[in-house]
C-alpha cells in the first residue's frame, strides 16, 4: 500500500430504494465531512441486497466496486458499531448493515482494524457509513 488511507462506504437500504436517494445521501455526507468522492475506494453492503437495482446503479455511476458480506460476517462487527438497530437485526440478522459493511470491507482492503470515519447516516430509505484504514 502507498500509505494513503483506504476509505470505503457501507450502504443499507430498503427494497426498491432508487440510486438517486443513495447518491444524495452519499454526496451530502461527503460534503458535511469534507471528503471528496475521489477519496472513496469501494462500496459495501449485505448479500441480501445483491440484486438491489439502486445499489448496482450507484456503483455503476461511481465506477466503484461493490462488495457484499453475509449477515454472519457482518454480525461479527457488532461490538464496533455506534448504533445497534433492532429493526436491521430483525430484517437482516445483523445490527447495522452500513457500519458493519464499511468496517468489513475496510478491514479486507487495508490493515485491520478499520475505524468508522463517519458513523451511520440515515435517510428514510437508506443508511450510510464510512470506514477508514491504512
PDB file of C-alpha atoms in Angstrom:
ATOM      1  CA  UNK A   1       0.000   0.000   0.000  1.00  0.00           C
ATOM      2  CA  UNK A   2       1.112   3.538  -0.629  1.00  0.00           C
ATOM      3  CA  UNK A   3       0.152   4.731   2.830  1.00  0.00           C
ATOM      4  CA  UNK A   4      -2.942   6.605   1.640  1.00  0.00           C
ATOM      5  CA  UNK A   5      -5.945   5.881   3.820  1.00  0.00           C
ATOM      6  CA  UNK A   6      -8.461   3.458   2.359  1.00  0.00           C
ATOM      7  CA  UNK A   7     -11.946   4.930   2.627  1.00  0.00           C
ATOM      8  CA  UNK A   8     -14.978   2.761   1.931  1.00  0.00           C
ATOM      9  CA  UNK A   9     -18.716   3.374   2.083  1.00  0.00           C
ATOM     10  CA  UNK A  10     -21.135   0.923   3.658  1.00  0.00           C
ATOM     11  CA  UNK A  11     -24.736   1.123   2.483  1.00  0.00           C
ATOM     12  CA  UNK A  12     -28.031  -0.260   3.671  1.00  0.00           C
ATOM     13  CA  UNK A  13     -31.376   0.441   2.044  1.00  0.00           C
ATOM     14  CA  UNK A  14     -34.993  -0.528   1.812  1.00  0.00           C
ATOM     15  CA  UNK A  15     -36.112  -2.646  -1.134  1.00  0.00           C
ATOM     16  CA  UNK A  16     -36.573  -0.503  -4.209  1.00  0.00           C
ATOM     17  CA  UNK A  17     -34.567   2.450  -2.903  1.00  0.00           C
ATOM     18  CA  UNK A  18     -33.516   4.422  -6.004  1.00  0.00           C
ATOM     19  CA  UNK A  19     -29.876   5.191  -6.782  1.00  0.00           C
ATOM     20  CA  UNK A  20     -30.737   8.910  -6.637  1.00  0.00           C
ATOM     21  CA  UNK A  21     -31.592   8.619  -2.919  1.00  0.00           C
ATOM     22  CA  UNK A  22     -28.363   6.733  -2.186  1.00  0.00           C
ATOM     23  CA  UNK A  23     -26.332   9.247  -4.205  1.00  0.00           C
ATOM     24  CA  UNK A  24     -27.925  12.230  -2.443  1.00  0.00           C
ATOM     25  CA  UNK A  25     -27.142  10.706   0.973  1.00  0.00           C
ATOM     26  CA  UNK A  26     -23.565   9.976  -0.127  1.00  0.00           C
ATOM     27  CA  UNK A  27     -22.974  13.433  -1.600  1.00  0.00           C
ATOM     28  CA  UNK A  28     -24.450  15.170   1.459  1.00  0.00           C
ATOM     29  CA  UNK A  29     -22.378  13.056   3.869  1.00  0.00           C
ATOM     30  CA  UNK A  30     -19.140  13.620   1.972  1.00  0.00           C
ATOM     31  CA  UNK A  31     -19.763  17.363   1.790  1.00  0.00           C
ATOM     32  CA  UNK A  32     -20.517  17.687   5.516  1.00  0.00           C
ATOM     33  CA  UNK A  33     -17.330  15.788   6.415  1.00  0.00           C
ATOM     34  CA  UNK A  34     -15.047  17.456   3.875  1.00  0.00           C
ATOM     35  CA  UNK A  35     -14.397  14.259   1.924  1.00  0.00           C
ATOM     36  CA  UNK A  36     -14.185  14.192  -1.870  1.00  0.00           C
ATOM     37  CA  UNK A  37     -15.718  11.406  -3.922  1.00  0.00           C
ATOM     38  CA  UNK A  38     -12.344  10.501  -5.414  1.00  0.00           C
ATOM     39  CA  UNK A  39     -11.161   9.515  -1.923  1.00  0.00           C
ATOM     40  CA  UNK A  40     -13.745   6.701  -1.788  1.00  0.00           C
ATOM     41  CA  UNK A  41     -12.257   3.379  -2.896  1.00  0.00           C
ATOM     42  CA  UNK A  42     -15.237   0.999  -2.776  1.00  0.00           C
ATOM     43  CA  UNK A  43     -18.819   0.324  -1.667  1.00  0.00           C
ATOM     44  CA  UNK A  44     -20.149  -2.464   0.547  1.00  0.00           C
ATOM     45  CA  UNK A  45     -23.488  -3.887   1.651  1.00  0.00           C
ATOM     46  CA  UNK A  46     -25.137  -7.084   2.846  1.00  0.00           C
ATOM     47  CA  UNK A  47     -25.578 -10.010   0.437  1.00  0.00           C
ATOM     48  CA  UNK A  48     -29.363  -9.775   0.837  1.00  0.00           C
ATOM     49  CA  UNK A  49     -29.057  -6.641  -1.343  1.00  0.00           C
ATOM     50  CA  UNK A  50     -27.050  -8.343  -4.109  1.00  0.00           C
ATOM     51  CA  UNK A  51     -29.837  -7.745  -6.643  1.00  0.00           C
ATOM     52  CA  UNK A  52     -30.880  -4.289  -5.406  1.00  0.00           C
ATOM     53  CA  UNK A  53     -31.103  -2.079  -8.532  1.00  0.00           C
ATOM     54  CA  UNK A  54     -30.333   1.189  -6.714  1.00  0.00           C
ATOM     55  CA  UNK A  55     -27.094  -0.136  -5.224  1.00  0.00           C
ATOM     56  CA  UNK A  56     -25.991  -1.629  -8.534  1.00  0.00           C
ATOM     57  CA  UNK A  57     -26.816   1.590 -10.387  1.00  0.00           C
ATOM     58  CA  UNK A  58     -24.924   3.708  -7.843  1.00  0.00           C
ATOM     59  CA  UNK A  59     -21.830   1.507  -8.110  1.00  0.00           C
ATOM     60  CA  UNK A  60     -22.025   1.835 -11.894  1.00  0.00           C
ATOM     61  CA  UNK A  61     -22.440   5.621 -11.774  1.00  0.00           C
ATOM     62  CA  UNK A  62     -19.431   5.961  -9.482  1.00  0.00           C
ATOM     63  CA  UNK A  63     -17.343   3.262 -11.230  1.00  0.00           C
ATOM     64  CA  UNK A  64     -16.650   1.711  -7.819  1.00  0.00           C
ATOM     65  CA  UNK A  65     -16.582  -1.965  -6.867  1.00  0.00           C
ATOM     66  CA  UNK A  66     -19.477  -3.149  -4.713  1.00  0.00           C
ATOM     67  CA  UNK A  67     -18.717  -5.957  -2.250  1.00  0.00           C
ATOM     68  CA  UNK A  68     -21.330  -7.940  -0.342  1.00  0.00           C
ATOM     69  CA  UNK A  69     -20.993  -9.648   3.033  1.00  0.00           C
ATOM     70  CA  UNK A  70     -23.192 -12.254   4.680  1.00  0.00           C
ATOM     71  CA  UNK A  71     -25.173 -11.436   7.820  1.00  0.00           C
ATOM     72  CA  UNK A  72     -22.849 -13.762   9.769  1.00  0.00           C
ATOM     73  CA  UNK A  73     -19.778 -11.843   8.569  1.00  0.00           C
ATOM     74  CA  UNK A  74     -21.393  -8.528   9.457  1.00  0.00           C
ATOM     75  CA  UNK A  75     -22.658  -9.729  12.843  1.00  0.00           C
ATOM     76  CA  UNK A  76     -19.052 -10.175  13.981  1.00  0.00           C
ATOM     77  CA  UNK A  77     -18.690  -6.359  13.891  1.00  0.00           C
ATOM     78  CA  UNK A  78     -21.494  -5.730  16.383  1.00  0.00           C
ATOM     79  CA  UNK A  79     -19.173  -4.584  19.200  1.00  0.00           C
ATOM     80  CA  UNK A  80     -17.686  -1.892  16.921  1.00  0.00           C
ATOM     81  CA  UNK A  81     -20.953  -0.277  15.848  1.00  0.00           C
ATOM     82  CA  UNK A  82     -22.074   3.158  17.028  1.00  0.00           C
ATOM     83  CA  UNK A  83     -25.732   2.132  16.950  1.00  0.00           C
ATOM     84  CA  UNK A  84     -27.478  -1.227  17.267  1.00  0.00           C
ATOM     85  CA  UNK A  85     -30.665  -1.370  15.231  1.00  0.00           C
ATOM     86  CA  UNK A  86     -33.194  -3.974  16.309  1.00  0.00           C
ATOM     87  CA  UNK A  87     -35.099  -3.334  13.065  1.00  0.00           C
ATOM     88  CA  UNK A  88     -31.990  -4.114  10.996  1.00  0.00           C
ATOM     89  CA  UNK A  89     -31.382  -7.220  13.096  1.00  0.00           C
ATOM     90  CA  UNK A  90     -34.948  -8.440  12.619  1.00  0.00           C
ATOM     91  CA  UNK A  91     -34.708  -7.956   8.846  1.00  0.00           C
ATOM     92  CA  UNK A  92     -31.124  -8.985   8.137  1.00  0.00           C
ATOM     93  CA  UNK A  93     -29.601 -10.813  11.091  1.00  0.00           C
ATOM     94  CA  UNK A  94     -27.083  -8.071  11.857  1.00  0.00           C
ATOM     95  CA  UNK A  95     -27.489  -4.927  13.959  1.00  0.00           C
ATOM     96  CA  UNK A  96     -26.240  -2.423  11.399  1.00  0.00           C
ATOM     97  CA  UNK A  97     -25.676  -3.035   7.710  1.00  0.00           C
ATOM     98  CA  UNK A  98     -23.986   0.237   6.720  1.00  0.00           C
ATOM     99  CA  UNK A  99     -21.448   0.414   9.551  1.00  0.00           C
ATOM    100  CA  UNK A 100     -20.725  -3.324   9.580  1.00  0.00           C
ATOM    101  CA  UNK A 101     -20.273  -3.492   5.797  1.00  0.00           C
ATOM    102  CA  UNK A 102     -17.987  -0.456   5.771  1.00  0.00           C
ATOM    103  CA  UNK A 103     -15.815  -1.900   8.554  1.00  0.00           C
ATOM    104  CA  UNK A 104     -15.720  -5.365   6.972  1.00  0.00           C
ATOM    105  CA  UNK A 105     -14.586  -4.071   3.597  1.00  0.00           C
ATOM    106  CA  UNK A 106     -12.047  -1.639   5.039  1.00  0.00           C
ATOM    107  CA  UNK A 107     -10.597  -4.483   7.123  1.00  0.00           C
ATOM    108  CA  UNK A 108     -10.389  -6.647   3.986  1.00  0.00           C
ATOM    109  CA  UNK A 109      -8.716  -3.967   1.842  1.00  0.00           C
ATOM    110  CA  UNK A 110      -6.310  -2.490   4.380  1.00  0.00           C
ATOM    111  CA  UNK A 111      -4.709  -3.022   7.740  1.00  0.00           C
ATOM    112  CA  UNK A 112      -7.306  -4.024  10.355  1.00  0.00           C
ATOM    113  CA  UNK A 113      -8.822  -2.813  12.497  1.00  0.00           C
ATOM    114  CA  UNK A 114     -10.650  -0.239  10.427  1.00  0.00           C
ATOM    115  CA  UNK A 115     -12.431   2.593  12.194  1.00  0.00           C
ATOM    116  CA  UNK A 116     -15.640   4.450  11.433  1.00  0.00           C
ATOM    117  CA  UNK A 117     -14.758   7.821   9.940  1.00  0.00           C
ATOM    118  CA  UNK A 118     -18.464   8.671   9.652  1.00  0.00           C
ATOM    119  CA  UNK A 119     -20.986   6.791  11.767  1.00  0.00           C
ATOM    120  CA  UNK A 120     -24.408   5.806  10.483  1.00  0.00           C
ATOM    121  CA  UNK A 121     -26.156   8.497   8.464  1.00  0.00           C
ATOM    122  CA  UNK A 122     -29.838   7.868   7.951  1.00  0.00           C
ATOM    123  CA  UNK A 123     -32.362   8.757   5.297  1.00  0.00           C
ATOM    124  CA  UNK A 124     -35.948   7.435   5.353  1.00  0.00           C
ATOM    125  CA  UNK A 125     -34.934   4.775   2.782  1.00  0.00           C
ATOM    126  CA  UNK A 126     -31.210   4.266   3.343  1.00  0.00           C
ATOM    127  CA  UNK A 127     -28.270   4.227   5.728  1.00  0.00           C
ATOM    128  CA  UNK A 128     -24.651   5.019   5.022  1.00  0.00           C
ATOM    129  CA  UNK A 129     -21.385   4.869   6.956  1.00  0.00           C
ATOM    130  CA  UNK A 130     -17.735   5.434   6.061  1.00  0.00           C
ATOM    131  CA  UNK A 131     -14.855   3.377   7.404  1.00  0.00           C
ATOM    132  CA  UNK A 132     -11.159   4.063   7.011  1.00  0.00           C
ATOM    133  CA  UNK A 133      -7.988   2.026   7.339  1.00  0.00           C
ATOM    134  CA  UNK A 134      -4.414   2.389   6.182  1.00  0.00           C
TER     135      UNK A 134
END
